[in-house]
Amino acid sequence: MKSPFIGTGVALVTPFRKQETIDFSKLELLINHIVESGADYIVALGTTSEAATLTETERHALQDFIVECVAGRCPIMLGLGGNNTLAVTDTIANTNFDGISGILSVAPFYNKPNQRGLAQHFKQVSETSPVPVVIYNVPGRTGVNITADTTLQLANECPNIIGIKEASGNVAQCMQILRNKPERFLLISGDDALTYPLVSLGAAGVISVMANALPKEMSTMVRYALKGDQKKALPLHYRMLPLMNAIFEEGNPTGVKALLEIEGHISNVLRMPLVKASKPLYNKIASLYDEFNQRPA
């Protein structure tokens, strides 16, 4: 059976009003735009959602709203991780998984476990979860790298761990995983700008920040790349690349929220400690977006 997590997943932002309350009406419009533009699945309550600044009540409300709004039109992956293994497994045990096709579970952050600790953590997560698990390697945020050896160990020993979102930026590490992984196991790009090269090496697609703002273009590029159609995929990759790089210059989702406001989808509001893009970056993103629209498709 084909995995629901092949292609383009969108790491969904959380729109806020100026009072920093959740703007559910804008979120509904954004979800509809993303789904109707051809994204393959949505990632709810990941890093890009600013989940770390949401209350438990808000997280539950967002999950319920996203499931209701998507209404089965595409799979949903739920961000569900942390640095306290018992707390993570307790949360999983008490989560309503109606409408949820899998979870994305980040490596434990701050306490910096070694590789044995990481393996044991994810084994417990996989044994507790009633839905498939994608582990998330993002050492720039967590302070710890899930090595290729640990990833491959989990891939072989835990049937419920079906893939990894790789955001280490280490292409050699990704290739080691891709060369030696079980066929069923997915490597998903966690870096927009590395999506095309990683797919050409065997990755299953991307969990994308850019696809909030350019869902049609990102999804189309990934589909061509998965088919091996370089002549169609590569021009799209290079057309988006300057914007891909710019939106991460001051962190995420700082840049993509600026771009989404420029497009007219949401207000450019973040929760502290994250702040809006600086004026020079905002103007740069606006200029690059104009160039993107002027460049032939």
PDB file of C-alpha atoms in Angstrom:
ATOM      1  CA  MET A   1       0.000   0.000   0.000  1.00  0.00           C
ATOM      2  CA  LYS A   2       1.335   3.444  -0.939  1.00  0.00           C
ATOM      3  CA  SER A   3       2.310   5.637   2.008  1.00  0.00           C
ATOM      4  CA  PRO A   4       0.151   8.739   2.530  1.00  0.00           C
ATOM      5  CA  PHE A   5       3.328  10.744   3.080  1.00  0.00           C
ATOM      6  CA  ILE A   6       4.893  10.705  -0.357  1.00  0.00           C
ATOM      7  CA  GLY A   7       5.093  14.052  -2.144  1.00  0.00           C
ATOM      8  CA  THR A   8       4.609  17.471  -0.601  1.00  0.00           C
ATOM      9  CA  GLY A   9       3.524  17.919   2.984  1.00  0.00           C
ATOM     10  CA  VAL A  10       2.840  21.447   4.180  1.00  0.00           C
ATOM     11  CA  ALA A  11       4.145  22.464   7.609  1.00  0.00           C
ATOM     12  CA  LEU A  12       1.104  24.585   8.371  1.00  0.00           C
ATOM     13  CA  VAL A  13       1.475  28.024   9.964  1.00  0.00           C
ATOM     14  CA  THR A  14      -0.907  29.324  12.635  1.00  0.00           C
ATOM     15  CA  PRO A  15      -2.458  32.664  11.594  1.00  0.00           C
ATOM     16  CA  PHE A  16      -2.863  35.118  14.470  1.00  0.00           C
ATOM     17  CA  ARG A  17      -4.879  38.304  14.798  1.00  0.00           C
ATOM     18  CA  LYS A  18      -3.163  41.468  16.010  1.00  0.00           C
ATOM     19  CA  GLN A  19      -4.161  40.494  19.554  1.00  0.00           C
ATOM     20  CA  GLU A  20      -2.230  37.216  18.967  1.00  0.00           C
ATOM     21  CA  THR A  21      -5.380  35.111  19.191  1.00  0.00           C
ATOM     22  CA  ILE A  22      -5.741  32.366  16.583  1.00  0.00           C
ATOM     23  CA  ASP A  23      -7.429  33.552  13.399  1.00  0.00           C
ATOM     24  CA  PHE A  24      -9.464  30.485  12.517  1.00  0.00           C
ATOM     25  CA  SER A  25     -11.195  32.175   9.566  1.00  0.00           C
ATOM     26  CA  LYS A  26      -7.830  32.897   7.885  1.00  0.00           C
ATOM     27  CA  LEU A  27      -6.639  29.393   8.755  1.00  0.00           C
ATOM     28  CA  GLU A  28      -9.650  27.881   6.984  1.00  0.00           C
ATOM     29  CA  LEU A  29      -8.973  29.933   3.854  1.00  0.00           C
ATOM     30  CA  LEU A  30      -5.300  28.962   3.929  1.00  0.00           C
ATOM     31  CA  ILE A  31      -6.049  25.248   4.350  1.00  0.00           C
ATOM     32  CA  ASN A  32      -8.515  25.332   1.469  1.00  0.00           C
ATOM     33  CA  HIS A  33      -5.968  27.106  -0.733  1.00  0.00           C
ATOM     34  CA  ILE A  34      -3.267  24.561   0.135  1.00  0.00           C
ATOM     35  CA  VAL A  35      -5.485  21.524  -0.443  1.00  0.00           C
ATOM     36  CA  GLU A  36      -7.003  22.881  -3.645  1.00  0.00           C
ATOM     37  CA  SER A  37      -3.530  23.716  -4.966  1.00  0.00           C
ATOM     38  CA  GLY A  38      -2.520  20.061  -4.887  1.00  0.00           C
ATOM     39  CA  ALA A  39      -0.512  19.525  -1.698  1.00  0.00           C
ATOM     40  CA  ASP A  40      -0.327  15.839  -0.793  1.00  0.00           C
ATOM     41  CA  TYR A  41      -0.719  16.175   2.988  1.00  0.00           C
ATOM     42  CA  ILE A  42      -0.727  18.687   5.834  1.00  0.00           C
ATOM     43  CA  VAL A  43       1.479  18.697   8.919  1.00  0.00           C
ATOM     44  CA  ALA A  44      -0.415  20.157  11.868  1.00  0.00           C
ATOM     45  CA  LEU A  45       1.225  21.532  15.033  1.00  0.00           C
ATOM     46  CA  GLY A  46       4.788  21.250  13.818  1.00  0.00           C
ATOM     47  CA  THR A  47       7.547  23.786  14.473  1.00  0.00           C
ATOM     48  CA  THR A  48       6.172  26.138  11.800  1.00  0.00           C
ATOM     49  CA  SER A  49       2.846  26.337  13.660  1.00  0.00           C
ATOM     50  CA  GLU A  50       4.593  27.995  16.635  1.00  0.00           C
ATOM     51  CA  ALA A  51       3.307  25.074  18.707  1.00  0.00           C
ATOM     52  CA  ALA A  52       5.805  25.870  21.461  1.00  0.00           C
ATOM     53  CA  THR A  53       3.899  29.076  22.221  1.00  0.00           C
ATOM     54  CA  LEU A  54       0.402  27.572  22.040  1.00  0.00           C
ATOM     55  CA  THR A  55      -1.528  26.536  25.136  1.00  0.00           C
ATOM     56  CA  GLU A  56      -2.792  22.982  25.479  1.00  0.00           C
ATOM     57  CA  THR A  57      -6.331  24.248  24.899  1.00  0.00           C
ATOM     58  CA  GLU A  58      -5.233  26.019  21.717  1.00  0.00           C
ATOM     59  CA  ARG A  59      -3.407  22.943  20.431  1.00  0.00           C
ATOM     60  CA  HIS A  60      -6.506  20.787  20.910  1.00  0.00           C
ATOM     61  CA  ALA A  61      -8.687  23.422  19.239  1.00  0.00           C
ATOM     62  CA  LEU A  62      -6.300  23.690  16.295  1.00  0.00           C
ATOM     63  CA  GLN A  63      -6.109  19.933  15.822  1.00  0.00           C
ATOM     64  CA  ASP A  64      -9.905  19.603  15.849  1.00  0.00           C
ATOM     65  CA  PHE A  65     -10.344  22.559  13.502  1.00  0.00           C
ATOM     66  CA  ILE A  66      -7.738  21.358  10.995  1.00  0.00           C
ATOM     67  CA  VAL A  67      -9.236  17.852  10.903  1.00  0.00           C
ATOM     68  CA  GLU A  68     -12.723  19.291  10.385  1.00  0.00           C
ATOM     69  CA  CYS A  69     -11.567  21.739   7.716  1.00  0.00           C
ATOM     70  CA  VAL A  70      -9.497  19.214   5.755  1.00  0.00           C
ATOM     71  CA  ALA A  71     -12.476  16.844   5.898  1.00  0.00           C
ATOM     72  CA  GLY A  72     -10.590  13.868   4.522  1.00  0.00           C
ATOM     73  CA  ARG A  73      -9.367  15.661   1.409  1.00  0.00           C
ATOM     74  CA  CYS A  74      -5.738  14.818   2.222  1.00  0.00           C
ATOM     75  CA  PRO A  75      -3.867  13.027   5.023  1.00  0.00           C
ATOM     76  CA  ILE A  76      -2.851  14.893   8.172  1.00  0.00           C
ATOM     77  CA  MET A  77       0.387  14.331  10.081  1.00  0.00           C
ATOM     78  CA  LEU A  78       0.306  15.591  13.680  1.00  0.00           C
ATOM     79  CA  GLY A  79       3.363  17.075  15.366  1.00  0.00           C
ATOM     80  CA  LEU A  80       3.729  15.298  18.675  1.00  0.00           C
ATOM     81  CA  GLY A  81       7.087  15.150  20.411  1.00  0.00           C
ATOM     82  CA  GLY A  82       9.152  16.484  23.276  1.00  0.00           C
ATOM     83  CA  ASN A  83      12.138  15.914  25.517  1.00  0.00           C
ATOM     84  CA  ASN A  84      10.345  13.962  28.258  1.00  0.00           C
ATOM     85  CA  THR A  85       9.673  10.457  26.949  1.00  0.00           C
ATOM     86  CA  LEU A  86       7.031   9.634  29.552  1.00  0.00           C
ATOM     87  CA  ALA A  87       5.179  12.887  28.889  1.00  0.00           C
ATOM     88  CA  VAL A  88       5.256  12.247  25.132  1.00  0.00           C
ATOM     89  CA  THR A  89       3.904   8.708  25.458  1.00  0.00           C
ATOM     90  CA  ASP A  90       1.228   9.898  27.923  1.00  0.00           C
ATOM     91  CA  THR A  91       0.171  12.571  25.455  1.00  0.00           C
ATOM     92  CA  ILE A  92       0.003  10.027  22.645  1.00  0.00           C
ATOM     93  CA  ALA A  93      -2.097   7.719  24.805  1.00  0.00           C
ATOM     94  CA  ASN A  94      -4.568  10.535  25.465  1.00  0.00           C
ATOM     95  CA  THR A  95      -4.726  11.993  21.948  1.00  0.00           C
ATOM     96  CA  ASN A  96      -7.744  11.687  19.682  1.00  0.00           C
ATOM     97  CA  PHE A  97      -6.388  10.307  16.405  1.00  0.00           C
ATOM     98  CA  ASP A  98      -9.625  10.599  14.428  1.00  0.00           C
ATOM     99  CA  GLY A  99      -8.628  12.062  11.058  1.00  0.00           C
ATOM    100  CA  ILE A 100      -4.901  11.746  11.795  1.00  0.00           C
ATOM    101  CA  SER A 101      -2.809   9.497   9.526  1.00  0.00           C
ATOM    102  CA  GLY A 102       0.523   9.713  11.361  1.00  0.00           C
ATOM    103  CA  ILE A 103       2.652  11.674  13.792  1.00  0.00           C
ATOM    104  CA  LEU A 104       5.842  13.676  13.366  1.00  0.00           C
ATOM    105  CA  SER A 105       7.976  13.325  16.478  1.00  0.00           C
ATOM    106  CA  VAL A 106      10.994  15.565  16.956  1.00  0.00           C
ATOM    107  CA  ALA A 107      14.216  14.422  18.572  1.00  0.00           C
ATOM    108  CA  PRO A 108      14.337  15.312  22.276  1.00  0.00           C
ATOM    109  CA  PHE A 109      15.770  18.806  22.616  1.00  0.00           C
ATOM    110  CA  TYR A 110      17.890  20.590  25.220  1.00  0.00           C
ATOM    111  CA  ASN A 111      18.762  17.548  27.359  1.00  0.00           C
ATOM    112  CA  LYS A 112      20.898  16.166  24.477  1.00  0.00           C
ATOM    113  CA  PRO A 113      20.506  12.373  24.804  1.00  0.00           C
ATOM    114  CA  ASN A 114      23.124  10.112  23.252  1.00  0.00           C
ATOM    115  CA  GLN A 115      22.294   7.763  20.381  1.00  0.00           C
ATOM    116  CA  ARG A 116      21.183   4.927  22.688  1.00  0.00           C
ATOM    117  CA  GLY A 117      18.844   7.329  24.454  1.00  0.00           C
ATOM    118  CA  LEU A 118      17.426   8.572  21.163  1.00  0.00           C
ATOM    119  CA  ALA A 119      16.806   5.013  19.970  1.00  0.00           C
ATOM    120  CA  GLN A 120      15.047   4.036  23.198  1.00  0.00           C
ATOM    121  CA  HIS A 121      12.965   7.225  23.160  1.00  0.00           C
ATOM    122  CA  PHE A 122      11.683   6.628  19.646  1.00  0.00           C
ATOM    123  CA  LYS A 123      11.065   2.930  20.301  1.00  0.00           C
ATOM    124  CA  GLN A 124       8.748   3.865  23.156  1.00  0.00           C
ATOM    125  CA  VAL A 125       7.023   6.477  20.990  1.00  0.00           C
ATOM    126  CA  SER A 126       6.503   3.938  18.203  1.00  0.00           C
ATOM    127  CA  GLU A 127       5.156   1.296  20.582  1.00  0.00           C
ATOM    128  CA  THR A 128       2.654   3.770  22.055  1.00  0.00           C
ATOM    129  CA  SER A 129       1.428   5.394  18.866  1.00  0.00           C
ATOM    130  CA  PRO A 130      -1.659   3.884  17.182  1.00  0.00           C
ATOM    131  CA  VAL A 131      -0.655   5.568  13.907  1.00  0.00           C
ATOM    132  CA  PRO A 132       2.617   5.505  11.933  1.00  0.00           C
ATOM    133  CA  VAL A 133       5.516   7.590  13.220  1.00  0.00           C
ATOM    134  CA  VAL A 134       7.897   9.816  11.252  1.00  0.00           C
ATOM    135  CA  ILE A 135      10.886  10.856  13.342  1.00  0.00           C
ATOM    136  CA  TYR A 136      12.231  14.377  12.917  1.00  0.00           C
ATOM    137  CA  ASN A 137      15.922  15.177  12.851  1.00  0.00           C
ATOM    138  CA  VAL A 138      16.611  18.902  13.157  1.00  0.00           C
ATOM    139  CA  PRO A 139      19.875  19.307  15.081  1.00  0.00           C
ATOM    140  CA  GLY A 140      19.930  23.060  14.515  1.00  0.00           C
ATOM    141  CA  ARG A 141      16.944  23.298  16.871  1.00  0.00           C
ATOM    142  CA  THR A 142      17.381  20.299  19.159  1.00  0.00           C
ATOM    143  CA  GLY A 143      21.127  20.327  19.765  1.00  0.00           C
ATOM    144  CA  VAL A 144      21.434  16.632  18.905  1.00  0.00           C
ATOM    145  CA  ASN A 145      21.781  14.792  15.593  1.00  0.00           C
ATOM    146  CA  ILE A 146      20.066  11.461  14.925  1.00  0.00           C
ATOM    147  CA  THR A 147      22.875   9.665  13.115  1.00  0.00           C
ATOM    148  CA  ALA A 148      22.338   7.550  10.026  1.00  0.00           C
ATOM    149  CA  ASP A 149      23.158   4.425  12.040  1.00  0.00           C
ATOM    150  CA  THR A 150      20.486   5.235  14.635  1.00  0.00           C
ATOM    151  CA  THR A 151      17.945   6.035  11.923  1.00  0.00           C
ATOM    152  CA  LEU A 152      18.643   2.744  10.181  1.00  0.00           C
ATOM    153  CA  GLN A 153      18.424   0.851  13.467  1.00  0.00           C
ATOM    154  CA  LEU A 154      14.978   2.331  14.118  1.00  0.00           C
ATOM    155  CA  ALA A 155      13.917   1.703  10.520  1.00  0.00           C
ATOM    156  CA  ASN A 156      14.792  -1.986  10.843  1.00  0.00           C
ATOM    157  CA  GLU A 157      13.630  -2.628  14.406  1.00  0.00           C
ATOM    158  CA  CYS A 158      10.408  -0.564  14.627  1.00  0.00           C
ATOM    159  CA  PRO A 159       7.755  -1.396  12.026  1.00  0.00           C
ATOM    160  CA  ASN A 160       5.633   1.578  13.134  1.00  0.00           C
ATOM    161  CA  ILE A 161       8.435   4.038  12.378  1.00  0.00           C
ATOM    162  CA  ILE A 162       7.887   4.607   8.669  1.00  0.00           C
ATOM    163  CA  GLY A 163      10.260   7.450   7.918  1.00  0.00           C
ATOM    164  CA  ILE A 164      12.403  10.385   8.926  1.00  0.00           C
ATOM    165  CA  LYS A 165      12.079  14.077   8.209  1.00  0.00           C
ATOM    166  CA  GLU A 166      15.733  14.952   7.656  1.00  0.00           C
ATOM    167  CA  ALA A 167      16.595  18.591   8.334  1.00  0.00           C
ATOM    168  CA  SER A 168      20.238  18.162   9.270  1.00  0.00           C
ATOM    169  CA  GLY A 169      21.424  19.675   5.991  1.00  0.00           C
ATOM    170  CA  ASN A 170      23.899  16.796   5.823  1.00  0.00           C
ATOM    171  CA  VAL A 171      23.510  15.308   2.356  1.00  0.00           C
ATOM    172  CA  ALA A 172      26.125  12.621   3.022  1.00  0.00           C
ATOM    173  CA  GLN A 173      24.119  11.448   6.037  1.00  0.00           C
ATOM    174  CA  CYS A 174      20.938  11.422   3.958  1.00  0.00           C
ATOM    175  CA  MET A 175      22.637   9.346   1.270  1.00  0.00           C
ATOM    176  CA  GLN A 176      23.805   6.820   3.845  1.00  0.00           C
ATOM    177  CA  ILE A 177      20.201   6.411   4.994  1.00  0.00           C
ATOM    178  CA  LEU A 178      18.853   6.227   1.448  1.00  0.00           C
ATOM    179  CA  ARG A 179      21.440   3.648   0.406  1.00  0.00           C
ATOM    180  CA  ASN A 180      20.813   1.286   3.322  1.00  0.00           C
ATOM    181  CA  LYS A 181      17.201   1.776   4.427  1.00  0.00           C
ATOM    182  CA  PRO A 182      14.416  -0.793   4.076  1.00  0.00           C
ATOM    183  CA  GLU A 183      12.302  -0.187   0.984  1.00  0.00           C
ATOM    184  CA  ARG A 184       9.236   0.741   3.054  1.00  0.00           C
ATOM    185  CA  PHE A 185      11.107   3.466   4.984  1.00  0.00           C
ATOM    186  CA  LEU A 186      10.819   7.070   3.765  1.00  0.00           C
ATOM    187  CA  LEU A 187      13.385   9.816   3.909  1.00  0.00           C
ATOM    188  CA  ILE A 188      11.540  13.135   3.678  1.00  0.00           C
ATOM    189  CA  SER A 189      13.398  16.367   3.085  1.00  0.00           C
ATOM    190  CA  GLY A 190      13.087  18.867   5.930  1.00  0.00           C
ATOM    191  CA  ASP A 191      14.842  21.599   3.947  1.00  0.00           C
ATOM    192  CA  ASP A 192      12.942  23.257   1.110  1.00  0.00           C
ATOM    193  CA  ALA A 193      16.098  24.165  -0.785  1.00  0.00           C
ATOM    194  CA  LEU A 194      17.448  20.581  -0.646  1.00  0.00           C
ATOM    195  CA  THR A 195      14.214  18.946  -1.782  1.00  0.00           C
ATOM    196  CA  TYR A 196      15.075  18.549  -5.453  1.00  0.00           C
ATOM    197  CA  PRO A 197      18.572  17.121  -4.884  1.00  0.00           C
ATOM    198  CA  LEU A 198      17.347  14.773  -2.157  1.00  0.00           C
ATOM    199  CA  VAL A 199      14.431  13.512  -4.261  1.00  0.00           C
ATOM    200  CA  SER A 200      16.871  12.877  -7.110  1.00  0.00           C
ATOM    201  CA  LEU A 201      18.821  10.694  -4.650  1.00  0.00           C
ATOM    202  CA  GLY A 202      15.737   8.735  -3.569  1.00  0.00           C
ATOM    203  CA  ALA A 203      13.876  10.868  -1.004  1.00  0.00           C
ATOM    204  CA  ALA A 204      10.076  10.583  -0.875  1.00  0.00           C
ATOM    205  CA  GLY A 205       9.356  14.307  -0.984  1.00  0.00           C
ATOM    206  CA  VAL A 206       9.362  17.186   1.468  1.00  0.00           C
ATOM    207  CA  ILE A 207       7.660  18.622   4.516  1.00  0.00           C
ATOM    208  CA  SER A 208       7.719  22.170   3.275  1.00  0.00           C
ATOM    209  CA  VAL A 209       7.478  25.638   4.796  1.00  0.00           C
ATOM    210  CA  MET A 210       7.486  27.320   1.392  1.00  0.00           C
ATOM    211  CA  ALA A 211       4.392  25.348   0.370  1.00  0.00           C
ATOM    212  CA  ASN A 212       2.265  27.481   2.702  1.00  0.00           C
ATOM    213  CA  ALA A 213       2.830  30.318   0.244  1.00  0.00           C
ATOM    214  CA  LEU A 214       3.517  28.421  -3.003  1.00  0.00           C
ATOM    215  CA  PRO A 215       1.608  25.144  -2.617  1.00  0.00           C
ATOM    216  CA  LYS A 216       0.934  24.626  -6.324  1.00  0.00           C
ATOM    217  CA  GLU A 217       4.482  25.323  -7.453  1.00  0.00           C
ATOM    218  CA  MET A 218       6.141  23.276  -4.699  1.00  0.00           C
ATOM    219  CA  SER A 219       3.811  20.314  -5.181  1.00  0.00           C
ATOM    220  CA  THR A 220       4.251  20.405  -8.948  1.00  0.00           C
ATOM    221  CA  MET A 221       8.047  20.526  -8.658  1.00  0.00           C
ATOM    222  CA  VAL A 222       8.092  17.557  -6.280  1.00  0.00           C
ATOM    223  CA  ARG A 223       5.791  15.503  -8.509  1.00  0.00           C
ATOM    224  CA  TYR A 224       8.029  16.090 -11.512  1.00  0.00           C
ATOM    225  CA  ALA A 225      11.106  15.282  -9.426  1.00  0.00           C
ATOM    226  CA  LEU A 226       9.593  12.027  -8.169  1.00  0.00           C
ATOM    227  CA  LYS A 227       8.914  11.051 -11.783  1.00  0.00           C
ATOM    228  CA  GLY A 228      12.523  11.806 -12.706  1.00  0.00           C
ATOM    229  CA  ASP A 229      11.458  14.620 -15.042  1.00  0.00           C
ATOM    230  CA  GLN A 230      14.460  16.905 -14.592  1.00  0.00           C
ATOM    231  CA  LYS A 231      13.529  19.200 -17.479  1.00  0.00           C
ATOM    232  CA  LYS A 232      10.320  20.223 -15.724  1.00  0.00           C
ATOM    233  CA  ALA A 233      11.375  19.961 -12.071  1.00  0.00           C
ATOM    234  CA  LEU A 234      14.690  21.802 -12.190  1.00  0.00           C
ATOM    235  CA  PRO A 235      13.401  25.119 -13.614  1.00  0.00           C
ATOM    236  CA  LEU A 236      10.734  25.205 -10.891  1.00  0.00           C
ATOM    237  CA  HIS A 237      13.357  24.482  -8.240  1.00  0.00           C
ATOM    238  CA  TYR A 238      15.560  27.342  -9.415  1.00  0.00           C
ATOM    239  CA  ARG A 239      12.589  29.681  -9.836  1.00  0.00           C
ATOM    240  CA  MET A 240      11.666  29.206  -6.153  1.00  0.00           C
ATOM    241  CA  LEU A 241      15.207  28.980  -4.746  1.00  0.00           C
ATOM    242  CA  PRO A 242      15.839  32.688  -3.956  1.00  0.00           C
ATOM    243  CA  LEU A 243      12.561  32.876  -2.030  1.00  0.00           C
ATOM    244  CA  MET A 244      13.272  29.564  -0.293  1.00  0.00           C
ATOM    245  CA  ASN A 245      16.553  30.935   0.989  1.00  0.00           C
ATOM    246  CA  ALA A 246      15.174  34.341   1.965  1.00  0.00           C
ATOM    247  CA  ILE A 247      12.296  33.129   4.113  1.00  0.00           C
ATOM    248  CA  PHE A 248      14.693  31.406   6.506  1.00  0.00           C
ATOM    249  CA  GLU A 249      17.154  34.295   6.939  1.00  0.00           C
ATOM    250  CA  GLU A 250      15.618  35.399  10.248  1.00  0.00           C
ATOM    251  CA  GLY A 251      14.164  32.069  11.324  1.00  0.00           C
ATOM    252  CA  ASN A 252      10.958  30.172  10.792  1.00  0.00           C
ATOM    253  CA  PRO A 253       8.067  31.000  10.463  1.00  0.00           C
ATOM    254  CA  THR A 254       9.223  34.637  10.456  1.00  0.00           C
ATOM    255  CA  GLY A 255       9.937  34.730   6.735  1.00  0.00           C
ATOM    256  CA  VAL A 256       7.018  32.679   5.479  1.00  0.00           C
ATOM    257  CA  LYS A 257       4.538  34.724   7.525  1.00  0.00           C
ATOM    258  CA  ALA A 258       5.903  37.860   5.879  1.00  0.00           C
ATOM    259  CA  LEU A 259       5.455  36.219   2.474  1.00  0.00           C
ATOM    260  CA  LEU A 260       1.937  35.052   3.321  1.00  0.00           C
ATOM    261  CA  GLU A 261       0.996  38.624   4.262  1.00  0.00           C
ATOM    262  CA  ILE A 262       2.493  39.896   1.010  1.00  0.00           C
ATOM    263  CA  GLU A 263       0.303  37.371  -0.817  1.00  0.00           C
ATOM    264  CA  GLY A 264      -2.747  38.533   1.179  1.00  0.00           C
ATOM    265  CA  HIS A 265      -3.428  35.264   3.009  1.00  0.00           C
ATOM    266  CA  ILE A 266      -2.781  36.150   6.675  1.00  0.00           C
ATOM    267  CA  SER A 267      -1.633  38.968   8.951  1.00  0.00           C
ATOM    268  CA  ASN A 268       2.075  39.070   9.722  1.00  0.00           C
ATOM    269  CA  VAL A 269       1.761  38.330  13.453  1.00  0.00           C
ATOM    270  CA  LEU A 270       3.993  36.016  15.494  1.00  0.00           C
ATOM    271  CA  ARG A 271       4.112  35.166  19.181  1.00  0.00           C
ATOM    272  CA  MET A 272       7.053  36.145  21.341  1.00  0.00           C
ATOM    273  CA  PRO A 273       9.848  35.271  21.518  1.00  0.00           C
ATOM    274  CA  LEU A 274       9.549  35.223  17.720  1.00  0.00           C
ATOM    275  CA  VAL A 275       9.259  38.630  16.082  1.00  0.00           C
ATOM    276  CA  LYS A 276       8.318  39.928  12.648  1.00  0.00           C
ATOM    277  CA  ALA A 277      10.802  40.030   9.818  1.00  0.00           C
ATOM    278  CA  SER A 278      12.959  43.141   9.817  1.00  0.00           C
ATOM    279  CA  LYS A 279      11.977  45.796   7.315  1.00  0.00           C
ATOM    280  CA  PRO A 280      14.985  45.044   5.041  1.00  0.00           C
ATOM    281  CA  LEU A 281      14.095  41.334   4.951  1.00  0.00           C
ATOM    282  CA  TYR A 282      10.388  42.051   4.423  1.00  0.00           C
ATOM    283  CA  ASN A 283      11.240  44.298   1.479  1.00  0.00           C
ATOM    284  CA  LYS A 284      13.665  41.694   0.125  1.00  0.00           C
ATOM    285  CA  ILE A 285      10.986  38.974   0.270  1.00  0.00           C
ATOM    286  CA  ALA A 286       8.484  41.292  -1.436  1.00  0.00           C
ATOM    287  CA  SER A 287      10.994  42.058  -4.189  1.00  0.00           C
ATOM    288  CA  LEU A 288      11.870  38.391  -4.690  1.00  0.00           C
ATOM    289  CA  TYR A 289       8.171  37.518  -4.833  1.00  0.00           C
ATOM    290  CA  ASP A 290       7.701  40.096  -7.603  1.00  0.00           C
ATOM    291  CA  GLU A 291      10.666  38.590  -9.464  1.00  0.00           C
ATOM    292  CA  PHE A 292       9.229  35.115  -8.970  1.00  0.00           C
ATOM    293  CA  ASN A 293       5.942  36.165 -10.540  1.00  0.00           C
ATOM    294  CA  GLN A 294       7.708  37.832 -13.454  1.00  0.00           C
ATOM    295  CA  ARG A 295       9.976  34.864 -14.198  1.00  0.00           C
ATOM    296  CA  PRO A 296       8.540  32.488 -16.812  1.00  0.00           C
ATOM    297  CA  ALA A 297       6.933  29.360 -15.354  1.00  0.00           C
TER     298      ALA A 297
END
